[in-house]
GROMACS .gro file of C-alpha atoms in nm:
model
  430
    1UNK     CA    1   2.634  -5.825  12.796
    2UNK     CA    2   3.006  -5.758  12.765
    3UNK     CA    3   3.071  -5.485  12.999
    4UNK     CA    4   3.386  -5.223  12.960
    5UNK     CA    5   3.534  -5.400  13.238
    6UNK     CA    6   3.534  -5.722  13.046
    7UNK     CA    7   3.638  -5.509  12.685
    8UNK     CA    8   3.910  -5.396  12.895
    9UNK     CA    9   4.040  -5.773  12.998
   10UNK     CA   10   3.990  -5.918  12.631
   11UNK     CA   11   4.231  -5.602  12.495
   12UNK     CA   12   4.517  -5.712  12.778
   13UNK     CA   13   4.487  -6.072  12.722
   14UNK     CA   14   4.538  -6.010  12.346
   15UNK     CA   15   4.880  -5.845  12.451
   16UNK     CA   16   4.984  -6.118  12.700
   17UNK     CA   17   4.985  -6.418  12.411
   18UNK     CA   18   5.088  -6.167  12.121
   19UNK     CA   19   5.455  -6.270  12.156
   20UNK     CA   20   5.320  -6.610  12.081
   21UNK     CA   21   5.104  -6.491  11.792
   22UNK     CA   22   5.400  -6.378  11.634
   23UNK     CA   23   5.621  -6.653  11.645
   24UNK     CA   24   5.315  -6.854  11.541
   25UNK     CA   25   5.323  -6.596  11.225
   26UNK     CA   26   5.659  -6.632  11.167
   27UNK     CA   27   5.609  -7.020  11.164
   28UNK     CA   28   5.333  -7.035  10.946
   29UNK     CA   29   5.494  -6.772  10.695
   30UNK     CA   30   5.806  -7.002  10.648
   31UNK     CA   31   5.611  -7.236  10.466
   32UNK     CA   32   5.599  -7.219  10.107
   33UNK     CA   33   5.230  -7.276  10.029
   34UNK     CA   34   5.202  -7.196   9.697
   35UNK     CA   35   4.922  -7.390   9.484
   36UNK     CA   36   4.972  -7.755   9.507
   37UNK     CA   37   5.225  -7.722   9.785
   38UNK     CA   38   4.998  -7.625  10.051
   39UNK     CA   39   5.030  -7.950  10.247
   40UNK     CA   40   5.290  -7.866  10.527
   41UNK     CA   41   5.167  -7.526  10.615
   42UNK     CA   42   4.820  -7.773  10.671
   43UNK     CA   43   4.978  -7.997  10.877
   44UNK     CA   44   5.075  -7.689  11.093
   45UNK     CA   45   4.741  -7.550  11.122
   46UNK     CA   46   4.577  -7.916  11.247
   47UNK     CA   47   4.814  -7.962  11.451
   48UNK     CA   48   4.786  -7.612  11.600
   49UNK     CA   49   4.408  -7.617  11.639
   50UNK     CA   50   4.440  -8.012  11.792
   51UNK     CA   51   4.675  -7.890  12.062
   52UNK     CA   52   4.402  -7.654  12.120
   53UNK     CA   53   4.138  -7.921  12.236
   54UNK     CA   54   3.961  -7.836  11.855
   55UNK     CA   55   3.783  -8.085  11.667
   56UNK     CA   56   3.992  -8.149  11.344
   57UNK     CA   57   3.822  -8.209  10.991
   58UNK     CA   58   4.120  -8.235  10.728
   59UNK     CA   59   4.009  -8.374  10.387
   60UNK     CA   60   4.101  -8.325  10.037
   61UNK     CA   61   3.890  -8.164   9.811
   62UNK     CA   62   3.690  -8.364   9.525
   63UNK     CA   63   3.562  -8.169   9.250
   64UNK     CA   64   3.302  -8.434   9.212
   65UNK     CA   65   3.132  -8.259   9.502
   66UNK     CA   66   3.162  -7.925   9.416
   67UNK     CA   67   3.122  -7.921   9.037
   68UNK     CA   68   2.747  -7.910   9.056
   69UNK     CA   69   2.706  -7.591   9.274
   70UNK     CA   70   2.698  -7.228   9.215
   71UNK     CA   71   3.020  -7.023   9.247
   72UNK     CA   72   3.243  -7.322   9.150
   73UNK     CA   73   3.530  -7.240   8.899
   74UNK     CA   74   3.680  -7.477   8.658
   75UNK     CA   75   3.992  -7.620   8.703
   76UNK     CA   76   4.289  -7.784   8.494
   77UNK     CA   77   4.405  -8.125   8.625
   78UNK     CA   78   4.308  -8.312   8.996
   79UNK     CA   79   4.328  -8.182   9.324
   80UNK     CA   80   4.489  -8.498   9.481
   81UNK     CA   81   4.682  -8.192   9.645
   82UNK     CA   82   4.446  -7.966   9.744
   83UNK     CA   83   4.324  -8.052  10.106
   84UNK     CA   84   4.105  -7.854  10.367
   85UNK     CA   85   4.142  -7.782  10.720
   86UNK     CA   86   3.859  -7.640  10.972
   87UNK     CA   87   3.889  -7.636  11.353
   88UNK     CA   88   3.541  -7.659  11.555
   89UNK     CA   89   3.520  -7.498  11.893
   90UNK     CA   90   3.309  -7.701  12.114
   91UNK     CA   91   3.051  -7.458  12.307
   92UNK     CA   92   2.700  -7.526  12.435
   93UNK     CA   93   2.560  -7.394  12.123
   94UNK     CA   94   2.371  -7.112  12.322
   95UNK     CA   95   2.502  -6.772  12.089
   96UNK     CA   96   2.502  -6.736  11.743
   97UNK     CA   97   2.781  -6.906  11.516
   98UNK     CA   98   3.067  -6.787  11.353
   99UNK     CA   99   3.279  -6.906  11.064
  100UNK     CA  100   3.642  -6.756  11.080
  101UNK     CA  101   3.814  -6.804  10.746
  102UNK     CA  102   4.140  -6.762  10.610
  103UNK     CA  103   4.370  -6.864  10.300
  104UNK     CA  104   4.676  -7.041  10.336
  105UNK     CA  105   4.763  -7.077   9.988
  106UNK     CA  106   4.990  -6.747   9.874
  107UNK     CA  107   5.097  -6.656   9.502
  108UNK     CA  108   5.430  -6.767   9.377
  109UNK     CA  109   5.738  -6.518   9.458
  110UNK     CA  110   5.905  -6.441   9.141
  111UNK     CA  111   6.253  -6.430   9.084
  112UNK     CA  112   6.408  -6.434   9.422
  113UNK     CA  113   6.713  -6.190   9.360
  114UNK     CA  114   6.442  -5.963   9.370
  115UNK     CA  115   6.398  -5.969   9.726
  116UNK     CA  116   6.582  -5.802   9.968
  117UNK     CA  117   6.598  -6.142  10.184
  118UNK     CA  118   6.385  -6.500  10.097
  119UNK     CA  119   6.045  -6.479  10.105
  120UNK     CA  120   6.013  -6.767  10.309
  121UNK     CA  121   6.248  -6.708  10.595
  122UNK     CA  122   6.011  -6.399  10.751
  123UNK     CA  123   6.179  -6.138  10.941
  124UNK     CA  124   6.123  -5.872  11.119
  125UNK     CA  125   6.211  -5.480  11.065
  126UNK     CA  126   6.042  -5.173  11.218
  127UNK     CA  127   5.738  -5.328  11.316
  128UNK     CA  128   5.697  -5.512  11.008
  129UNK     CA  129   5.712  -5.896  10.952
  130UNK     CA  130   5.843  -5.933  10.602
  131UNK     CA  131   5.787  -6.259  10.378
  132UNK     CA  132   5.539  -6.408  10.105
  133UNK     CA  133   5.206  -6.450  10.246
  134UNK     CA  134   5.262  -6.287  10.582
  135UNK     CA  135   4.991  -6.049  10.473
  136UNK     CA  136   4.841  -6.230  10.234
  137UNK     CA  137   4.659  -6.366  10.489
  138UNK     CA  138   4.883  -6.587  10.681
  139UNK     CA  139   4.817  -6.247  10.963
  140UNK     CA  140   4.415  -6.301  10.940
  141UNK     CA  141   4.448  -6.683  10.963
  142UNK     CA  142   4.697  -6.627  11.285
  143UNK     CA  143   4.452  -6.346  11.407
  144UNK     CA  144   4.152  -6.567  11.373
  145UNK     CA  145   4.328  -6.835  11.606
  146UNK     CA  146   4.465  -6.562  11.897
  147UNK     CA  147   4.147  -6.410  11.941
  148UNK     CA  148   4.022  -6.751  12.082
  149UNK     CA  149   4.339  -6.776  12.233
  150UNK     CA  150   4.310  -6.461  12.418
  151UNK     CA  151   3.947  -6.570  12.517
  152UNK     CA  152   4.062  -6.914  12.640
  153UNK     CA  153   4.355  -6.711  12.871
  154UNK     CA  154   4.047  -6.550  13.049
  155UNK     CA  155   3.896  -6.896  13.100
  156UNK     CA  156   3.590  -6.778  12.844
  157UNK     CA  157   3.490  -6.923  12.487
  158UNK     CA  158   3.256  -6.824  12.283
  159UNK     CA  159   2.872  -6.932  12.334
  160UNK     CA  160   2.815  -7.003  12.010
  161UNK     CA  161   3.004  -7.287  11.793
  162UNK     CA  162   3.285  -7.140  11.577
  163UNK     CA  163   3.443  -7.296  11.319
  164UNK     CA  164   3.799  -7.161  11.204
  165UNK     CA  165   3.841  -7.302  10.822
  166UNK     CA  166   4.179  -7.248  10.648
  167UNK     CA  167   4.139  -7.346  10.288
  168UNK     CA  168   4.340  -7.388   9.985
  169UNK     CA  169   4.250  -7.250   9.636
  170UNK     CA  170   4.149  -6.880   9.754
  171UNK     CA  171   4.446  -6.721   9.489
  172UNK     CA  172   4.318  -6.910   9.189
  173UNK     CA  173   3.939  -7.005   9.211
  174UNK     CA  174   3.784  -7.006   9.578
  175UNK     CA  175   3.707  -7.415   9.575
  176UNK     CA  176   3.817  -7.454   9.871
  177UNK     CA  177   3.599  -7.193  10.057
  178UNK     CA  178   3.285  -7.385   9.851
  179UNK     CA  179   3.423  -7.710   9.957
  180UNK     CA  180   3.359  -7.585  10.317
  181UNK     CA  181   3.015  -7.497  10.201
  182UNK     CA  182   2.983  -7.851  10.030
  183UNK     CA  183   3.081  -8.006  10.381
  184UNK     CA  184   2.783  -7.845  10.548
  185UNK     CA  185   2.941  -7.582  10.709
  186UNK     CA  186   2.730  -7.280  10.830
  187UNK     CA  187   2.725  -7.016  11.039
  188UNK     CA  188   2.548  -6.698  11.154
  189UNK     CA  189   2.823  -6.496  11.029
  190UNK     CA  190   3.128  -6.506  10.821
  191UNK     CA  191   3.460  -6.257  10.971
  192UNK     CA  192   3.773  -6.316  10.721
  193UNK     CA  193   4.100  -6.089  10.822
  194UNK     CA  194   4.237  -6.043  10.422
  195UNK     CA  195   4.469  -5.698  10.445
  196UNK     CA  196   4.259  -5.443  10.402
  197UNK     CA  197   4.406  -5.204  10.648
  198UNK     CA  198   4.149  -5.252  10.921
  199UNK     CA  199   3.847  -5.153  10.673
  200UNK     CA  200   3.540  -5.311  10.668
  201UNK     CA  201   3.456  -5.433  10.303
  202UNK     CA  202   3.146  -5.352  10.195
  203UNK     CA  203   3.213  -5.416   9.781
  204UNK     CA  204   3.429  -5.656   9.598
  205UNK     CA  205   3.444  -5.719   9.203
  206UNK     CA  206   3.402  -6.047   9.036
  207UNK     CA  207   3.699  -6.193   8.868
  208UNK     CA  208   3.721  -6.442   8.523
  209UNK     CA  209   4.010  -6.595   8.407
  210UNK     CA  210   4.079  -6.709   8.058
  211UNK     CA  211   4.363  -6.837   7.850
  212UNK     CA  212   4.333  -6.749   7.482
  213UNK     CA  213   4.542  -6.987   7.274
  214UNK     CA  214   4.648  -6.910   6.897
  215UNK     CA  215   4.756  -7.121   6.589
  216UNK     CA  216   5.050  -6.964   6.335
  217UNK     CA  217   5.216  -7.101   6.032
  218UNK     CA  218   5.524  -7.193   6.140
  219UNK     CA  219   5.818  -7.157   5.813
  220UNK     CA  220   6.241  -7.020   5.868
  221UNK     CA  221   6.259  -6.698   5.975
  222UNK     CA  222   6.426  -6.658   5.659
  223UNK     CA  223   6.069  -6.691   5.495
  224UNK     CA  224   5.890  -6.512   5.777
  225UNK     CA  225   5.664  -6.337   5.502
  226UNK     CA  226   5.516  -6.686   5.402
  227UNK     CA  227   5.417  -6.805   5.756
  228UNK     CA  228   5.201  -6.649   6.022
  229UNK     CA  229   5.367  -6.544   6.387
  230UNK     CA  230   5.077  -6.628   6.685
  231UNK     CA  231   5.293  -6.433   6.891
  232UNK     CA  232   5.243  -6.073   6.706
  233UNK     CA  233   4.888  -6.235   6.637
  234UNK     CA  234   4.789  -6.157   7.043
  235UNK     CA  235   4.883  -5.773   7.017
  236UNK     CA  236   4.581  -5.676   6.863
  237UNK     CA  237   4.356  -5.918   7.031
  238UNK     CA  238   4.487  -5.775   7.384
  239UNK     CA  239   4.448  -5.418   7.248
  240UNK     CA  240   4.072  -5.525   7.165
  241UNK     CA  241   4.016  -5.709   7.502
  242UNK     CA  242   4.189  -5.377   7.645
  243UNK     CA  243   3.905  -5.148   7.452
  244UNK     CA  244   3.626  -5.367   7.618
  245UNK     CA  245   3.791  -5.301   7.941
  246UNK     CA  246   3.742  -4.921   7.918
  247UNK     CA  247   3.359  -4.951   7.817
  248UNK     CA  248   3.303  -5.185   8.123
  249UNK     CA  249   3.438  -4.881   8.331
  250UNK     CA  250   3.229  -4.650   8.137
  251UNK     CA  251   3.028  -4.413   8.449
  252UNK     CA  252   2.688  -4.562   8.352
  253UNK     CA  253   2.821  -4.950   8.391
  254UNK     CA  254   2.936  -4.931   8.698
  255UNK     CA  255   2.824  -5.081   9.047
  256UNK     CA  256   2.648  -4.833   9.281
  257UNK     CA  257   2.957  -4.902   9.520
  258UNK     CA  258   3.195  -4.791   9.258
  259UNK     CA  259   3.024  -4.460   9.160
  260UNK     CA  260   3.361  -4.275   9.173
  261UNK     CA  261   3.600  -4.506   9.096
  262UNK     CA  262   3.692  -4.431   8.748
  263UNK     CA  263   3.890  -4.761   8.711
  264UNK     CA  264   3.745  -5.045   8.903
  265UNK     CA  265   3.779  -5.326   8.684
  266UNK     CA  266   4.113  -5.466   8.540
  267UNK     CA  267   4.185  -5.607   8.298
  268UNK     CA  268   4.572  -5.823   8.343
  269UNK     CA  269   4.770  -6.028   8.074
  270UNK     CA  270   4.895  -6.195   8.347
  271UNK     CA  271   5.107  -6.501   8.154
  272UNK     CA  272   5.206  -6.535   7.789
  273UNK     CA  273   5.410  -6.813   7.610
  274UNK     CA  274   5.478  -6.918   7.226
  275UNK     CA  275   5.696  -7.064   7.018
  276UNK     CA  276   5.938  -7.336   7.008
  277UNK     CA  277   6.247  -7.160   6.855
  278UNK     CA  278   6.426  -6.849   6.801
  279UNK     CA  279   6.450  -6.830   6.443
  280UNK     CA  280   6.132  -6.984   6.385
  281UNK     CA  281   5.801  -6.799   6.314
  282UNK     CA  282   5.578  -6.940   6.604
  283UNK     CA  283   5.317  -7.198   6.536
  284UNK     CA  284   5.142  -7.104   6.861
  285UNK     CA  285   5.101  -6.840   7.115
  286UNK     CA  286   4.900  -6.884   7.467
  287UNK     CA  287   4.815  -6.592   7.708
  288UNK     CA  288   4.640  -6.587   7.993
  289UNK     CA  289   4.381  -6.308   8.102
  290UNK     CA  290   4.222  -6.209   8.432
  291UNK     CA  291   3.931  -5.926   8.418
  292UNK     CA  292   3.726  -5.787   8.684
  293UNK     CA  293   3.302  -5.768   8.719
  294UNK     CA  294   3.079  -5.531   8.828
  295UNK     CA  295   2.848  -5.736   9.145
  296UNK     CA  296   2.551  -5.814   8.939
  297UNK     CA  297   2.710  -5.792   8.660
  298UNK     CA  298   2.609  -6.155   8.477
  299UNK     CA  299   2.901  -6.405   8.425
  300UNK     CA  300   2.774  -6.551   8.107
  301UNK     CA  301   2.682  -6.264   7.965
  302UNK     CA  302   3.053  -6.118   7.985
  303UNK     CA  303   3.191  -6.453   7.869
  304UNK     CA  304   2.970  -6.394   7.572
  305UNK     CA  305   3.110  -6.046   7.562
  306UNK     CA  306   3.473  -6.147   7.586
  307UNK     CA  307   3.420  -6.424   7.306
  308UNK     CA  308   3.314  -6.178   7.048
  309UNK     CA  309   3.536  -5.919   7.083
  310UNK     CA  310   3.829  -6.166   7.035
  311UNK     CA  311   3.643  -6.329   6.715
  312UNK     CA  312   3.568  -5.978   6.582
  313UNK     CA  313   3.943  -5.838   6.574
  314UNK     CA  314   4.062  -6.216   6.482
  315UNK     CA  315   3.867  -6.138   6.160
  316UNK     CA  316   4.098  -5.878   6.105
  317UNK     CA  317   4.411  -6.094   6.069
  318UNK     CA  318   4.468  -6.277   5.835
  319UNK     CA  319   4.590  -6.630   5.952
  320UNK     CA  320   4.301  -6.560   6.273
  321UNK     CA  321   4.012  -6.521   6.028
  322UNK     CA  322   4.007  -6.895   5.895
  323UNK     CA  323   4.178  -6.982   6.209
  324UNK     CA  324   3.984  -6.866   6.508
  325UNK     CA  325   4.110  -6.836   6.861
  326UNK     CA  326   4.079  -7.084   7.105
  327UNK     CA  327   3.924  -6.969   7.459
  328UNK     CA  328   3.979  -7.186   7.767
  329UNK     CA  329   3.828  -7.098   8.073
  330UNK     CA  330   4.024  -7.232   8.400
  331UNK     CA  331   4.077  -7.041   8.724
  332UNK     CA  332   3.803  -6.788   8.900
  333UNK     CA  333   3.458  -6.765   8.758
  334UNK     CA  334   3.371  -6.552   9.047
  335UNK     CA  335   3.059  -6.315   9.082
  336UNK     CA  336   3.076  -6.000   9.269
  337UNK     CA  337   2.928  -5.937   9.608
  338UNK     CA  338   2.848  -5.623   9.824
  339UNK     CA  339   2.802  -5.709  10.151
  340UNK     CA  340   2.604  -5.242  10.148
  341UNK     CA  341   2.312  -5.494   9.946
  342UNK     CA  342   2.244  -5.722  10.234
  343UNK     CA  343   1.969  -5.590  10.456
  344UNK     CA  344   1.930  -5.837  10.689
  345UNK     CA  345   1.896  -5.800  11.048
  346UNK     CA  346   2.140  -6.036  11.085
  347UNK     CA  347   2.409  -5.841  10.835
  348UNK     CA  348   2.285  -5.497  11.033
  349UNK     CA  349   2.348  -5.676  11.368
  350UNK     CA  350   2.722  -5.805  11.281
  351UNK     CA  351   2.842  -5.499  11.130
  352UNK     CA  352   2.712  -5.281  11.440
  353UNK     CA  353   2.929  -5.569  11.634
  354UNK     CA  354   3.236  -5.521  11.446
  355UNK     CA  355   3.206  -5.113  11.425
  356UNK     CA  356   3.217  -5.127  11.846
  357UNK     CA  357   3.485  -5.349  11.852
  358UNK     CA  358   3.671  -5.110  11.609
  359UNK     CA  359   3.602  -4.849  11.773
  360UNK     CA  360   3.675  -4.941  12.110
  361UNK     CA  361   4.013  -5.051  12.006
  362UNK     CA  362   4.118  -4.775  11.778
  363UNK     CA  363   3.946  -4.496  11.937
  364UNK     CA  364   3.779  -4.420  11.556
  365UNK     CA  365   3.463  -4.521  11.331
  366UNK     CA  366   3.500  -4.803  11.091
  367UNK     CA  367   3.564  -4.728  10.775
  368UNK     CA  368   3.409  -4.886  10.459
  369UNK     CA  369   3.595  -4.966  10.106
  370UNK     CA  370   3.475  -5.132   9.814
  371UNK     CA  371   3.768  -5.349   9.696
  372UNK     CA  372   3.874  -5.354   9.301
  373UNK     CA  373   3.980  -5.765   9.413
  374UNK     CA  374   3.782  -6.065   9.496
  375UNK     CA  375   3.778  -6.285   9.814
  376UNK     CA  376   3.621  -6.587   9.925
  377UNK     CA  377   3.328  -6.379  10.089
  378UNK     CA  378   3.135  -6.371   9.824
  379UNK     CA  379   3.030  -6.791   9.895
  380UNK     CA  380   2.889  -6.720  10.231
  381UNK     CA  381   2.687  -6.389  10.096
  382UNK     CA  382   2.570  -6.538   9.742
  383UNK     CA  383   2.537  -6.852   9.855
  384UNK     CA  384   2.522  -6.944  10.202
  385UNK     CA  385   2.300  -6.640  10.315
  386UNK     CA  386   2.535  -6.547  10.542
  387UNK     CA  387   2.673  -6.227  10.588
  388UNK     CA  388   3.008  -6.193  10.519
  389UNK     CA  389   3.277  -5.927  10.725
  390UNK     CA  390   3.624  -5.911  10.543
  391UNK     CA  391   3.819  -5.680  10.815
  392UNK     CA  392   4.218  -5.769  10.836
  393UNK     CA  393   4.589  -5.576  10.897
  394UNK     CA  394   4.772  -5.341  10.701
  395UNK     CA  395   5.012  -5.546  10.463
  396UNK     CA  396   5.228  -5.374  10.177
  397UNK     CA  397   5.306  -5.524   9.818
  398UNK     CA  398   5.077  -5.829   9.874
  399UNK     CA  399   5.189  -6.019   9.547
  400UNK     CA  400   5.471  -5.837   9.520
  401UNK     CA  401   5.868  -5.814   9.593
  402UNK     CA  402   5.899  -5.789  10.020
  403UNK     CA  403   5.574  -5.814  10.126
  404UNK     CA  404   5.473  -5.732  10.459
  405UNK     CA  405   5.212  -5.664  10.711
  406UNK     CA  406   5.247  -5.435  11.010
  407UNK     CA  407   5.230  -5.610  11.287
  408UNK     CA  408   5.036  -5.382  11.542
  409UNK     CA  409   4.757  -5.379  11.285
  410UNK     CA  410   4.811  -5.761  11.343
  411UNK     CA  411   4.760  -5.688  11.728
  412UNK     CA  412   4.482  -5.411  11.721
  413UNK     CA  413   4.274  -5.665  11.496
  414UNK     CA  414   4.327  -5.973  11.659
  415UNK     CA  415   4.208  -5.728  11.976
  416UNK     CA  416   3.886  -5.638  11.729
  417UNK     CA  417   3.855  -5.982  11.675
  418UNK     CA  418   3.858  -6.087  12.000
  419UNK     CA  419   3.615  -5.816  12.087
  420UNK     CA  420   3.356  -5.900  11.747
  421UNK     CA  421   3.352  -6.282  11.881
  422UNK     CA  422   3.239  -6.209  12.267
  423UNK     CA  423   2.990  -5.960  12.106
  424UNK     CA  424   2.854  -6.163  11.824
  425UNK     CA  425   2.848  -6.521  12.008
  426UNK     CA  426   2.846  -6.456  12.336
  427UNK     CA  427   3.092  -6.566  12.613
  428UNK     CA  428   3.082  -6.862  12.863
  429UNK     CA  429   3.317  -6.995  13.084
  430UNK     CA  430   3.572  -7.310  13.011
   0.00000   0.00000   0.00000
């Protein structure tokens, strides 16, 4: 029974290593993880969780061992760089378990002049900590790690064994979350801190990604009437994928947890190349497309979907028609999960935990949000029967030019954190 007295002690030991959490923010935030270069911001985080007194399980993931299982995504190339770390807090085992995940890889900055200063070397301004990834979730993986800490400066743990996973692969296909899975580890409970201005998620969409590649005729542009351009040959296949966007949004499609939202699945062009040379007709055209699902809503059915609306307005061209389009799937294959569907005792029991830790630091209720993105939740809900709590900070222009995340959203939910873990495991002493 965690008493106010003891609420009251876990709140001021959060502020008495915050400094640290910071720096430790900072730190982590000045390395570049972007896919396939994830490796030093991984030493960091073993070495952190080893100086701990943590049990350290660092391996690299093998597709081999996740290919088979649901929820995987396909891939392009080898993950020779993709490696795993999870810390394991030692405890008698008498409370219930907790995983505590978090993402270290972060998308790629764009054109640095575009910054006000590099997005690796983090600063700080007006209560903000500025830099790729520092909300995106280098704050929930650093918030994850204080709340023990603030435990630990009590001389408590938790009762229950928690493992703190930071995985690779969350940006582009959530592997490394199922690689976790594929290790064997499980838990009572799933908490991870992604930005979502301390709101408790209670919907997110599923996500596909596709690359649609196109064949032209390539002649001088002197002759451009005899030859076929696969660059203008996209247009109207991304006005058609565009049209099947707006049906998927239609008010009788959607998700119960997206009633009113008029717009909850997107549909991006997120990447398009072609062509070899200026005065040329291109020979070939590639784009690459990321659209959002409905939870429930079938993958295979919408790849189905996707295929023939592409075939039906390549039929219209006249290069396309003899010469159909080319659809690669790589990248997220992810279903949608609600967390509002799970009506367990134990999903019932964790979000009551995490509502009075909210609400004893913030004074408020905890509010809910169904999420138009996808996060690595949805393994431990469709998969793992766990339920899964994505709670984090307030962060601004996540994928975007000076992203930040406030940092006393940073404190008050490491303090919820801190507060979820002693009511959801228990507390012992060291």
């Amino acid at each position: 029974m965690i008493t106010p007295q003891d609420e009251t002690a876990i709140l001021k030991a959060v502020d008495a290593v915050f400094d640290r959490e910071v720096e430790f923010l900072a730190e982590l935030t000045s390395h570049a993880s972007t896919r396939g270069k994830e490796q030093s911001a991984q030493d960091f985080m073993a070495a952190e969780l080893s100086a701990r007194g943590y049990g350290v399980d660092r391996w690299r993931i093998d597709v081999a061992d996740i290919a088979h299982l649901p929820g995987f995504s396909p891939v392009i190339g080898d993950y020779e760089d993709a490696v795993n770390v999870v810390g394991t807090r030692g405890t008698s085992g008498q409370g219930r378990s907790l995983i505590l995940n978090g993402h270290v890889d972060v998308v790629p900055e764009g054109p640095l002049d575009m910054w006000e200063t590099p997005p690796y070397a983090p600063r700080i301004a007006d209560g903000w900590m500025y830099g790729r990834g520092a909300g995106d979730m280098k704050a929930g993986l650093a918030s994850n790690l204080f709340a023990l800490d603030a435990l630990r400066h009590l001389g408590l743990a938790p009762a229950g064994h928690v493992f703190l996973q930071s995985v690779v692969e969350e940006e582009c296909t959530g592997n490394g979350a199922l690689a976790c899975l594929a290790r064997g580890y499980r838990a009572d409970a799933a908490l991870i801190p992604e930005p979502f201005s301390e709101q408790l998620v209670t919907a997110q969409v599923g996500v596909i990604w596709f690359q649609v590649h196109l064949k032209g005729i390539p002649v001088h542009v002197a002759y451009a009437g005899s030859g076929s351009n696969a660059i203008e040959a996209a247009i109207p296949l991304i006005a058609a994928l565009h049209e099947m966007e707006h049906r998927w949004n239609a008010a009788e499609r959607r998700h119960g947890d997206y009633a009113g939202h008029n717009h909850a699945l997107n549909l991006n062009i997120g990447k398009i190349e072609g062509g070899d040379w200026t005065s040329s007709v291109p020979a070939w055209c590639v784009f690459d497309v990321r659209m959002g699902l409905f939870p429930g809503q079938d993958i295979g059915e919408a790849r189905r979907e996707i295929e023939a609306v592409l075939h039906d307005a390549a039929r219209s061209h006249p290069f396309l028609k003899e010469n159909a389009p080319a659809i690669v799937y790589h990248g997220f294959h992810a279903e949608g999960y609600a967390l509002s569907q799970d009506r367990s005792e134990g999903a019932a029991q964790a979000i009551s935990a995490l509502e009075s830790a909210h609400r004893t630091v913030t004074g408020g209720p905890l509010d809910k949000i169904a999420i138009t993105a996808t996060t690595d939740a949805r393994f431990f809900g469709l998969y793992a029967d766990t339920p899964a709590l994505v709670y984090g900070p307030r962060a601004e222009a996540i994928h975007g030019f000076n992203e930040r995340v406030e940092l006393e959203s940073v404190r008050r939910v490491t303090q919820a954190t801190a507060l979820f873990i002693a009511r959801w495991c228990g507390l012992e002493k060291i």
